[in-house]
Coordinates of C-alpha atoms and ligand atoms in Angstrom, one line a residue:
Chain A
X1 CA 37.5 111.0 107.6
X2 CA 37.8 107.5 106.2
X3 CA 39.5 108.8 103.2
X4 CA 42.0 110.8 105.3
X5 CA 42.5 107.6 107.2
X6 CA 43.1 105.7 104.0
X7 CA 45.8 108.2 102.9
X8 CA 47.5 108.1 106.2
X9 CA 47.5 104.2 106.1
X10 CA 48.7 104.4 102.6
X11 CA 51.7 106.6 103.3
X12 CA 52.7 104.2 106.1
X13 CA 52.4 101.2 103.8
X14 CA 54.4 103.2 101.3
X15 CA 57.2 102.9 103.7
X16 CA 57.3 99.1 103.2
X17 CA 57.2 99.5 99.5
X18 CA 60.1 101.9 99.7
X19 CA 62.0 99.4 101.7
X20 CA 61.3 96.7 99.0
X21 CA 62.3 99.2 96.3
X22 CA 65.4 100.9 97.8
X23 CA 67.8 98.0 97.0
X24 CA 66.6 97.5 93.5
X25 CA 67.0 101.3 92.9
X26 CA 70.5 101.3 94.4
X27 CA 71.6 98.3 92.3
X28 CA 70.2 99.8 89.2
X29 CA 71.7 103.1 89.9
X30 CA 75.3 101.9 90.2
X31 CA 75.4 98.9 87.9
X32 CA 72.4 99.5 85.4
X33 CA 71.4 96.0 86.7
X34 CA 67.9 94.7 87.3
X35 CA 67.7 91.9 89.8
X36 CA 64.7 89.7 88.9
X37 CA 65.2 87.7 92.1
X38 CA 65.0 90.8 94.3
X39 CA 61.5 89.9 95.6
X40 CA 62.6 86.3 96.4
X41 CA 65.6 87.5 98.3
X42 CA 63.1 89.7 100.5
X43 CA 60.9 86.6 101.0
X44 CA 64.1 84.7 101.9
X45 CA 65.0 87.3 104.5
X46 CA 61.4 87.0 105.9
X47 CA 61.8 83.2 106.2
X48 CA 65.2 83.6 107.8
X49 CA 63.6 85.9 110.4
X50 CA 60.8 83.5 110.9
X51 CA 63.2 80.5 111.3
X52 CA 65.3 82.4 113.8
X53 CA 62.6 83.8 116.0
X54 CA 59.7 81.7 115.4
X55 CA 61.4 78.3 115.2
X56 CA 64.9 78.6 116.8
X57 CA 63.7 80.9 119.5
X58 CA 66.6 83.2 118.9
X59 CA 66.0 86.7 120.7
X60 CA 64.4 89.2 118.3
X61 CA 66.9 91.8 119.1
X62 CA 69.7 89.6 117.9
X63 CA 67.7 88.4 114.9
X64 CA 67.0 91.9 113.5
X65 CA 70.8 92.5 113.4
X66 CA 71.6 88.9 112.1
X67 CA 69.2 88.8 109.1
X68 CA 70.5 92.0 107.5
X69 CA 74.1 90.9 108.2
X70 CA 73.6 87.5 106.6
X71 CA 71.8 89.0 103.6
X72 CA 74.6 91.6 103.2
X73 CA 77.3 89.0 103.3
X74 CA 75.4 86.7 100.9
X75 CA 74.8 89.6 98.6
X76 CA 78.5 90.6 98.4
X77 CA 79.5 87.1 97.5
X78 CA 76.7 86.5 95.1
X79 CA 77.8 89.6 93.2
X80 CA 81.5 88.7 93.2
X81 CA 81.0 84.9 92.4
X82 CA 78.0 85.0 90.1
X83 CA 76.6 88.3 89.0
X84 CA 79.8 90.1 88.1
X85 CA 80.4 87.5 85.5
X86 CA 77.2 88.6 83.5
X87 CA 77.5 92.2 83.9
X88 CA 78.9 94.8 81.6
X89 CA 77.9 93.3 78.1
X90 CA 74.5 92.5 76.8
X91 CA 71.4 93.3 79.0
X92 CA 69.9 89.7 78.6
X93 CA 72.5 87.7 80.6
X94 CA 71.7 89.3 84.0
X95 CA 68.0 89.1 83.3
X96 CA 68.3 85.3 82.6
X97 CA 70.6 84.6 85.5
X98 CA 68.6 86.4 88.1
X99 CA 65.3 84.8 86.6
X100 CA 66.9 81.5 87.2
X101 CA 67.9 82.5 90.6
X102 CA 64.3 83.5 91.4
X103 CA 63.1 79.9 90.4
X104 CA 65.9 78.3 92.3
X105 CA 65.1 80.3 95.5
X106 CA 61.4 79.8 95.3
X107 CA 61.8 76.0 95.0
X108 CA 64.3 75.9 97.7
X109 CA 61.9 77.8 100.0
X110 CA 59.1 75.5 99.1
X111 CA 61.2 72.4 99.9
X112 CA 62.3 73.7 103.4
X113 CA 59.2 75.6 104.6
X114 CA 56.3 74.1 102.4
X115 CA 53.7 75.9 100.5
X116 CA 51.8 77.1 103.6
X117 CA 51.5 80.8 104.0
X118 CA 53.0 82.0 107.3
X119 CA 53.5 85.0 109.4
X120 CA 55.8 85.9 112.3
X121 CA 53.8 86.8 115.4
X122 CA 55.2 90.1 116.9
X123 CA 53.1 89.9 120.1
X124 CA 51.8 93.1 121.5
X125 CA 53.3 95.1 118.6
X126 CA 50.8 93.6 116.2
X127 CA 48.0 95.5 117.8
X128 CA 49.6 98.5 119.5
X129 CA 48.5 101.9 118.0
X130 CA 48.2 105.5 118.8
X131 CA 44.8 107.3 118.5
X132 CA 45.1 110.5 116.5
X133 CA 41.4 111.5 117.1
X134 CA 38.8 111.6 114.4
X135 CA 38.8 107.9 113.9
X136 CA 42.4 107.8 112.8
X137 CA 44.7 105.4 114.4
X138 CA 48.3 104.8 113.6
X139 CA 49.6 101.3 114.1
X140 CA 52.9 101.0 115.8
X141 CA 54.2 98.5 113.4
X142 CA 53.3 100.5 110.2
X143 CA 54.8 103.7 111.8
X144 CA 58.2 101.8 112.5
X145 CA 58.1 100.5 108.9
X146 CA 57.7 104.1 107.6
X147 CA 60.3 105.4 109.9
X148 CA 62.7 102.6 109.0
X149 CA 62.3 103.4 105.3
X150 CA 63.0 107.1 106.0
X151 CA 66.1 106.1 107.9
X152 CA 67.2 103.6 105.3
X153 CA 66.9 106.1 102.5
X154 CA 68.5 108.8 104.5
X155 CA 71.3 106.5 105.5
X156 CA 71.9 105.5 101.9
X157 CA 71.7 109.1 100.9
X158 CA 74.4 110.0 103.5
X159 CA 76.6 107.1 102.3
X160 CA 76.3 108.2 98.6
X161 CA 76.9 111.9 99.0
X162 CA 79.0 112.3 102.2
X163 CA 81.5 109.4 102.1
X164 CA 84.4 108.2 100.2
X165 CA 82.6 104.9 99.5
X166 CA 79.7 106.8 98.1
X167 CA 81.9 109.0 95.8
X168 CA 83.3 105.7 94.6
X169 CA 79.7 104.3 93.9
X170 CA 78.7 107.4 92.1
X171 CA 81.8 107.4 89.9
X172 CA 81.3 103.8 89.1
X173 CA 77.7 104.6 88.1
X174 CA 79.1 107.5 85.9
X175 CA 82.0 105.7 84.1
X176 CA 82.9 102.2 85.3
X177 CA 85.8 101.9 82.8
X178 CA 87.6 105.0 84.4
X179 CA 87.3 103.7 88.0
X180 CA 90.3 101.3 87.8
X181 CA 92.4 104.3 86.7
X182 CA 91.5 105.9 90.1
X183 CA 92.6 102.8 91.9
X184 CA 89.2 101.3 92.4
X185 CA 88.2 97.7 91.6
X186 CA 84.9 97.4 89.7
X187 CA 84.1 93.9 91.0
X188 CA 84.6 95.0 94.5
X189 CA 82.6 98.3 94.1
X190 CA 79.7 96.4 92.4
X191 CA 79.7 93.9 95.3
X192 CA 79.7 96.7 97.9
X193 CA 76.7 98.0 96.1
X194 CA 74.9 94.7 96.4
X195 CA 75.9 94.4 99.9
X196 CA 74.2 97.7 100.7
X197 CA 71.2 96.7 98.7
X198 CA 71.0 93.3 100.3
X199 CA 71.2 94.7 103.9
X200 CA 68.2 96.8 102.9
X201 CA 66.5 93.6 101.5
X202 CA 67.2 92.0 105.0
X203 CA 65.3 94.9 106.7
X204 CA 62.4 94.8 104.3
X205 CA 62.1 91.0 104.9
X206 CA 61.8 91.4 108.6
X207 CA 59.0 93.9 108.1
X208 CA 57.5 91.5 105.5
X209 CA 57.6 88.7 108.1
X210 CA 55.5 90.5 110.7
X211 CA 53.3 92.6 108.5
X212 CA 51.7 90.1 106.2
X213 CA 51.3 86.5 105.4
X214 CA 53.8 85.3 103.0
X215 CA 54.7 82.0 101.1
X216 CA 57.6 80.9 99.0
X217 CA 55.8 82.2 95.9
X218 CA 55.4 85.8 97.3
X219 CA 58.6 87.1 95.8
X220 CA 57.5 88.2 92.3
X221 CA 54.6 90.4 93.7
X222 CA 57.1 92.2 95.9
X223 CA 59.4 92.7 93.0
X224 CA 56.5 94.3 91.0
X225 CA 55.6 96.7 93.9
X226 CA 59.4 97.5 94.2
X227 CA 59.6 98.1 90.3
X228 CA 56.5 100.3 90.4
X229 CA 57.9 102.3 93.3
X230 CA 61.4 102.8 91.6
X231 CA 59.9 103.9 88.3
X232 CA 57.3 106.2 89.8
X233 CA 60.0 107.8 91.8
X234 CA 62.5 108.0 88.9
X235 CA 65.3 105.6 88.1
X236 CA 68.3 105.9 90.4
X237 CA 66.9 108.5 92.8
X238 CA 66.7 107.3 96.4
X239 CA 64.3 110.0 97.7
X240 CA 62.3 109.4 94.6
X241 CA 62.0 105.7 95.5
X242 CA 60.6 106.7 98.8
X243 CA 58.0 109.0 97.2
X244 CA 57.3 106.3 94.7
X245 CA 56.6 103.9 97.5
X246 CA 54.3 106.3 99.3
X247 CA 52.4 107.1 96.1
X248 CA 51.9 103.4 95.4
X249 CA 50.8 102.7 99.0
X250 CA 48.3 105.6 99.0
X251 CA 46.9 104.5 95.6
X252 CA 46.4 101.0 97.0
X253 CA 44.6 102.0 100.2
X254 CA 42.4 104.5 98.4
X255 CA 41.6 101.7 95.9
X256 CA 40.7 99.4 98.8
X257 CA 38.6 102.1 100.2
X258 CA 36.5 102.1 97.1
X259 CA 36.3 98.3 97.0
X260 CA 38.5 95.8 98.6
X261 CA 39.2 94.2 95.2
X262 CA 40.6 97.3 93.8
X263 CA 43.6 97.6 96.1
X264 CA 46.3 96.2 93.7
X265 CA 44.5 97.4 90.6
X266 CA 44.5 101.0 91.8
X267 CA 48.2 100.8 92.5
X268 CA 48.9 99.5 88.9
X269 CA 46.6 102.2 87.3
X270 CA 48.4 105.0 89.1
X271 CA 51.7 103.5 88.1
X272 CA 50.6 103.3 84.5
X273 CA 49.3 107.0 84.6
X274 CA 52.5 108.2 85.9
X275 CA 54.5 106.2 83.4
X276 CA 52.5 107.8 80.6
X277 CA 52.7 111.4 82.0
X278 CA 56.3 111.2 83.1
X279 CA 58.1 108.3 81.6
X280 CA 61.3 109.0 83.5
X281 CA 59.4 109.1 86.9
X282 CA 59.0 112.0 89.2
X283 CA 62.4 112.7 90.2
X284 CA 64.7 111.2 87.4
X285 CA 68.5 111.0 88.1
X286 CA 69.6 109.8 84.7
Chain B
X1 CA 119.2 108.4 86.1
X2 CA 117.5 105.1 86.7
X3 CA 114.9 103.7 84.4
X4 CA 111.3 104.1 85.7
X5 CA 109.2 102.6 82.8
X6 CA 110.4 100.3 80.1
X7 CA 108.5 98.6 77.3
X8 CA 110.2 96.0 75.0
X9 CA 108.5 94.9 71.8
X10 CA 105.1 95.9 73.0
X11 CA 102.3 94.9 70.8
X12 CA 98.6 95.6 71.2
X13 CA 95.4 94.4 69.5
X14 CA 91.8 95.4 69.3
X15 CA 90.2 92.0 68.4
X16 CA 92.1 90.9 65.3
X17 CA 93.3 94.5 64.5
X18 CA 96.9 95.1 65.5
X19 CA 97.4 98.7 66.7
X20 CA 101.1 98.6 68.0
X21 CA 103.9 96.5 66.4
X22 CA 106.7 96.1 69.0
X23 CA 107.1 99.4 70.8
X24 CA 110.4 100.1 72.7
X25 CA 110.0 103.1 75.0
X26 CA 111.9 104.1 78.2
X27 CA 111.1 106.8 80.7
X28 CA 113.7 107.6 83.4
X29 CA 112.8 108.7 87.0
X30 CA 111.9 112.4 86.9
X31 CA 112.2 112.7 83.1
X32 CA 109.6 114.3 80.7
X33 CA 108.9 112.4 77.6
X34 CA 106.7 113.4 74.7
X35 CA 105.1 111.1 72.2
X36 CA 104.1 112.6 69.0
X37 CA 102.4 111.2 65.8
X38 CA 99.3 111.6 63.5
X39 CA 95.9 110.6 64.3
X40 CA 95.6 106.8 64.6
X41 CA 99.4 106.3 65.1
X42 CA 98.7 104.4 68.3
X43 CA 99.7 106.9 71.0
X44 CA 96.7 106.4 73.1
X45 CA 96.7 102.7 72.7
X46 CA 100.2 102.6 74.0
X47 CA 99.1 104.6 77.1
X48 CA 96.2 102.2 77.6
X49 CA 98.4 99.2 77.4
X50 CA 100.8 100.7 80.1
X51 CA 97.8 101.3 82.4
X52 CA 96.4 97.9 82.1
X53 CA 93.2 99.1 80.4
X54 CA 94.3 96.9 77.4
X55 CA 95.3 93.4 78.0
X56 CA 99.2 93.1 78.0
X57 CA 99.6 89.9 79.7
X58 CA 102.9 88.0 78.8
X59 CA 104.5 91.2 77.4
X60 CA 107.4 93.2 78.6
X61 CA 106.4 96.3 80.6
X62 CA 108.6 97.0 83.6
X63 CA 107.8 99.8 86.0
X64 CA 109.9 100.7 89.0
X65 CA 111.9 97.5 88.6
X66 CA 108.7 95.2 88.5
X67 CA 107.1 93.5 85.5
X68 CA 103.6 95.0 85.6
X69 CA 102.3 93.6 82.3
X70 CA 99.1 91.6 82.9
X71 CA 98.4 93.4 86.2
X72 CA 94.9 94.7 86.7
X73 CA 94.6 98.4 86.0
X74 CA 93.9 99.3 89.7
X75 CA 97.0 97.5 90.9
X76 CA 99.1 99.4 88.3
X77 CA 97.6 102.6 89.4
X78 CA 98.6 101.8 93.1
X79 CA 102.0 101.1 92.0
X80 CA 102.2 104.8 90.8
X81 CA 101.0 105.2 87.3
X82 CA 98.3 107.8 86.8
X83 CA 96.6 108.9 83.6
X84 CA 94.9 112.0 82.4
X85 CA 92.8 110.4 79.6
X86 CA 91.9 111.5 76.2
X87 CA 88.7 113.6 76.4
X88 CA 89.3 114.2 80.2
X89 CA 86.6 111.8 81.3
X90 CA 85.5 113.7 84.5
X91 CA 82.8 112.0 86.5
X92 CA 79.6 114.2 85.7
X93 CA 77.8 113.5 89.0
X94 CA 80.9 114.4 91.1
X95 CA 81.8 117.9 92.1
X96 CA 85.3 119.3 91.2
X97 CA 86.5 118.6 94.6
X98 CA 85.0 115.0 94.6
X99 CA 86.7 114.4 91.3
X100 CA 90.0 115.4 92.8
X101 CA 89.4 113.4 95.9
X102 CA 88.6 110.2 94.1
X103 CA 91.9 110.4 92.4
X104 CA 93.4 109.9 95.8
X105 CA 91.5 106.5 96.3
X106 CA 94.8 104.5 95.8
X107 CA 96.1 105.8 99.1
X108 CA 99.7 106.8 98.0
X109 CA 101.5 109.4 100.0
X110 CA 103.4 112.2 98.5
X111 CA 103.4 116.0 98.0
X112 CA 100.1 116.2 96.2
X113 CA 96.8 116.8 98.1
X114 CA 94.0 119.1 97.7
X115 CA 95.8 122.3 98.9
X116 CA 98.8 121.5 96.5
X117 CA 96.4 121.1 93.5
X118 CA 94.5 124.3 94.3
X119 CA 97.8 126.1 94.6
X120 CA 98.9 124.7 91.1
X121 CA 95.5 125.6 89.6
X122 CA 94.0 128.5 91.6
X123 CA 91.1 128.9 89.1
X124 CA 89.6 125.7 90.5
X125 CA 89.1 126.9 94.1
X126 CA 86.1 129.0 93.4
X127 CA 84.6 126.2 91.4
X128 CA 85.2 123.3 93.9
X129 CA 81.5 122.8 94.5
X130 CA 80.4 122.8 90.9
X131 CA 79.8 119.6 89.0
X132 CA 83.2 118.9 87.2
X133 CA 81.6 118.8 83.8
X134 CA 80.0 122.3 84.3
X135 CA 83.5 123.9 83.8
X136 CA 85.2 125.5 80.8
X137 CA 87.3 123.0 78.8
X138 CA 90.5 124.3 80.1
X139 CA 89.3 124.2 83.7
X140 CA 88.0 120.6 83.2
X141 CA 91.5 119.7 81.9
X142 CA 93.0 121.2 85.1
X143 CA 90.7 119.0 87.1
X144 CA 91.7 115.9 85.1
X145 CA 95.4 116.7 85.7
X146 CA 94.8 117.4 89.4
X147 CA 92.8 114.2 89.9
X148 CA 95.7 112.2 88.5
X149 CA 98.2 114.0 90.6
X150 CA 96.1 113.4 93.7
X151 CA 97.3 109.8 93.5
X152 CA 100.9 110.9 94.0
X153 CA 102.1 109.1 90.9
X154 CA 105.7 108.3 90.0
X155 CA 104.6 108.5 86.3
X156 CA 102.0 110.8 85.0
X157 CA 100.6 109.9 81.6
X158 CA 98.9 112.8 79.7
X159 CA 96.8 112.1 76.6
X160 CA 96.5 115.3 74.5
X161 CA 95.9 117.7 77.2
X162 CA 96.0 120.7 74.8
X163 CA 93.3 119.3 72.4
X164 CA 90.6 121.7 71.5
X165 CA 91.9 124.5 73.9
X166 CA 92.7 128.1 73.2
X167 CA 96.4 128.9 72.9
X168 CA 96.2 131.0 76.1
X169 CA 94.7 128.1 78.1
X170 CA 97.2 125.7 76.7
X171 CA 100.0 127.9 78.1
X172 CA 98.2 128.1 81.4
X173 CA 98.1 124.2 81.6
X174 CA 101.7 123.7 80.4
X175 CA 102.9 126.1 83.0
X176 CA 102.0 123.5 85.6
X177 CA 104.5 121.0 84.1
X178 CA 107.6 122.3 85.7
X179 CA 105.8 122.3 89.1
X180 CA 104.9 118.7 88.5
X181 CA 108.4 117.8 87.7
X182 CA 109.6 119.4 90.9
X183 CA 107.6 117.0 92.9
X184 CA 109.7 114.2 91.3
X185 CA 107.0 112.9 89.0
X186 CA 108.1 111.6 85.6
X187 CA 105.7 112.7 82.8
X188 CA 104.7 111.0 79.5
X189 CA 102.8 113.4 77.4
X190 CA 101.0 112.5 74.1
X191 CA 100.9 115.8 72.1
X192 CA 99.8 116.6 68.6
X193 CA 101.3 120.0 68.8
X194 CA 104.9 119.2 67.9
X195 CA 106.1 122.7 69.1
X196 CA 104.6 122.3 72.3
X197 CA 106.0 118.7 72.7
X198 CA 109.6 119.8 71.8
X199 CA 109.3 122.7 74.2
X200 CA 108.3 120.7 77.2
X201 CA 110.1 117.3 76.8
X202 CA 113.5 116.0 77.6
X203 CA 113.1 113.3 74.9
X204 CA 110.7 112.8 72.1
X205 CA 109.4 109.6 70.4
X206 CA 107.5 109.8 67.2
X207 CA 104.8 107.1 66.4
X208 CA 103.6 106.2 63.0
X209 CA 101.2 103.3 62.3
X210 CA 101.9 101.4 65.5
X211 CA 105.7 101.9 65.3
X212 CA 108.4 104.1 66.7
X213 CA 109.7 106.1 63.7
X214 CA 112.1 108.4 65.5
X215 CA 113.5 109.2 68.8
X216 CA 115.9 111.7 70.3
X217 CA 116.1 114.9 72.3
X218 CA 114.5 118.2 71.0
X219 CA 117.9 119.6 70.3
X220 CA 119.0 116.6 68.1
X221 CA 115.9 116.5 65.9
X222 CA 115.5 118.5 62.8
X223 CA 112.2 119.6 61.3
X224 CA 112.9 117.5 58.3
X225 CA 113.3 114.4 60.3
X226 CA 110.2 114.9 62.3
X227 CA 108.2 115.6 59.2
X228 CA 109.5 112.3 57.8
X229 CA 108.8 110.4 61.0
X230 CA 105.4 111.9 61.4
X231 CA 103.9 111.6 57.9
X232 CA 106.1 108.8 56.3
X233 CA 107.6 108.9 52.8
X234 CA 104.5 110.2 51.1
X235 CA 105.0 113.8 52.3
X236 CA 108.6 113.7 51.3
X237 CA 107.6 113.2 47.7
X238 CA 105.2 116.1 48.0
X239 CA 107.9 118.4 49.5
Ligands
ATP1 N1 88.5 100.6 70.8 C1 89.1 100.5 69.6 N2 88.7 99.4 68.8 C2 89.2 99.2 67.6 N3 90.2 99.9 67.0 C3 90.7 100.9 67.7 C4 90.2 101.3 69.0 N4 90.8 102.4 69.5 C5 91.7 102.7 68.6 N5 91.7 101.9 67.5 C6 92.5 101.8 66.3 O1 93.9 101.7 66.7 C7 94.7 102.6 66.1 C8 95.5 103.5 67.0 O2 94.5 104.3 67.7 P1 94.9 105.2 68.9 O3 93.7 105.8 69.4 O4 95.9 104.5 69.7 O5 95.7 106.5 68.0 P2 96.2 107.8 68.5 O6 97.7 107.8 68.0 O7 96.0 108.1 69.9 O8 95.4 108.8 67.7 P3 94.6 110.3 68.0 O9 95.7 111.2 67.9 O10 93.6 110.2 67.0 O11 94.1 110.1 69.4 C9 93.8 103.4 65.1 O12 93.8 102.7 63.8 C10 92.4 103.2 65.6 O13 91.5 103.2 64.6
MG2 MG1 94.7 109.3 70.9

């Protein structure tokens, strides 16, 4: 029963990893662009949530709307003003620029919030859970995390495959040079992709804030989990990203079941095994 | 007839390489004009310069009475120039219908919508949910033309729409031209098949090595003139 429990908890944890990963997957899918500051943006969103609710006493219902909105707007302008300038040519400039952004963000967070690790107190939600019998309990918060991940991936899937915006995003992913001949503007479409990814980053940050302790240097580890989930699932595939997150989460909780020290290691090992067996991931898109 | 498109002394470069050396071309409202010329003559380059895909800032390209040289390609598209590019360039992850719909992204109104394109190319109806790139070459070309028409252009640029297609398929595709003209759209076709170009066009320009070497109506031009303009002096010696 402890193993079943570990698998269930791992799946729920996988929801969080899928939330970490969805934005990365989306930006890569549309722009072939890897944002090395992705994890730091998630941590920034977590601090924003902490500052609003924990320090400024903003009502949480308002804060959970405000954080994704602020991140989305910031993402749009970051793409238009900064990132679009390094896109399209060599692979190296975007890597260097986002690596630099990562360092800047970590130092800014350190300056404002100190190096102490923090966590947002979610009150009764922290401990609420449902008993499934057989010693398995599902925490309300992990369940919300998982449902949020399914909703986010489902929502992105809807936008991509059922709307005019999604059509434009997929066309841009296929052949950006042709898009202006359709009346589309590459710079704007790229920025819309980053806006969507950043809204998801905002949602991921909210859950990070209440789920675990975090500190200004927590970003790169989130980036690593996100990377692993994206690559396990297959580059550019959104449902694949969810599956990748779940596999990573289950691997980690099973590892932790063997020995608490094996949690992270087990995740990496499963990632490596899948990379060797299926280098293009489980549901490759391209 | 009023002038729709006019280029004066248009030059184009790829880095240091000069591909066009001062091209003067005009297209009147509703007119069909053909560009002919050998491989590498600069025909596609000319179309790219008009659409804004190649930088043309500071040059003389007027369209509908406005100077459009230097405009971004999406702005030129919204002003009413649509292109059927060399090699068709359909979007592989979009279905046939999505490929058509994306052509309408500029929001221009006019006679062309999904129903009108399906009426023009009935073969496409049964294929509308297929990926665009899963069709035969001729059908892909129909999608590419339909996609351009969906923007309700004032000027339709077609780059070698018969390339690589069987003669019967070429006929099917060129049958659409009169119906496109009826909608009031001017057409500029690049065509290596001189017979096809003379059959469809009101006027013809021949390009050679980045220059216009001949222009006139199909009735005015003789075979000898065209051969001379197409291949230059060398073939005349051979002949
Ligand atoms: N992207 C490019 N970079 C460098 N040179 C180019 C490029 N595209 C075309 N050229 C050169 O410009 C010249 C004109 O090419 P263009 O493609 O316009 O010819 P074309 O008349 O369309 O020929 P074709 O019938 O083969 O399509 C050629 O010498 C070609 O080699
Ligand atoms: Mg060409």
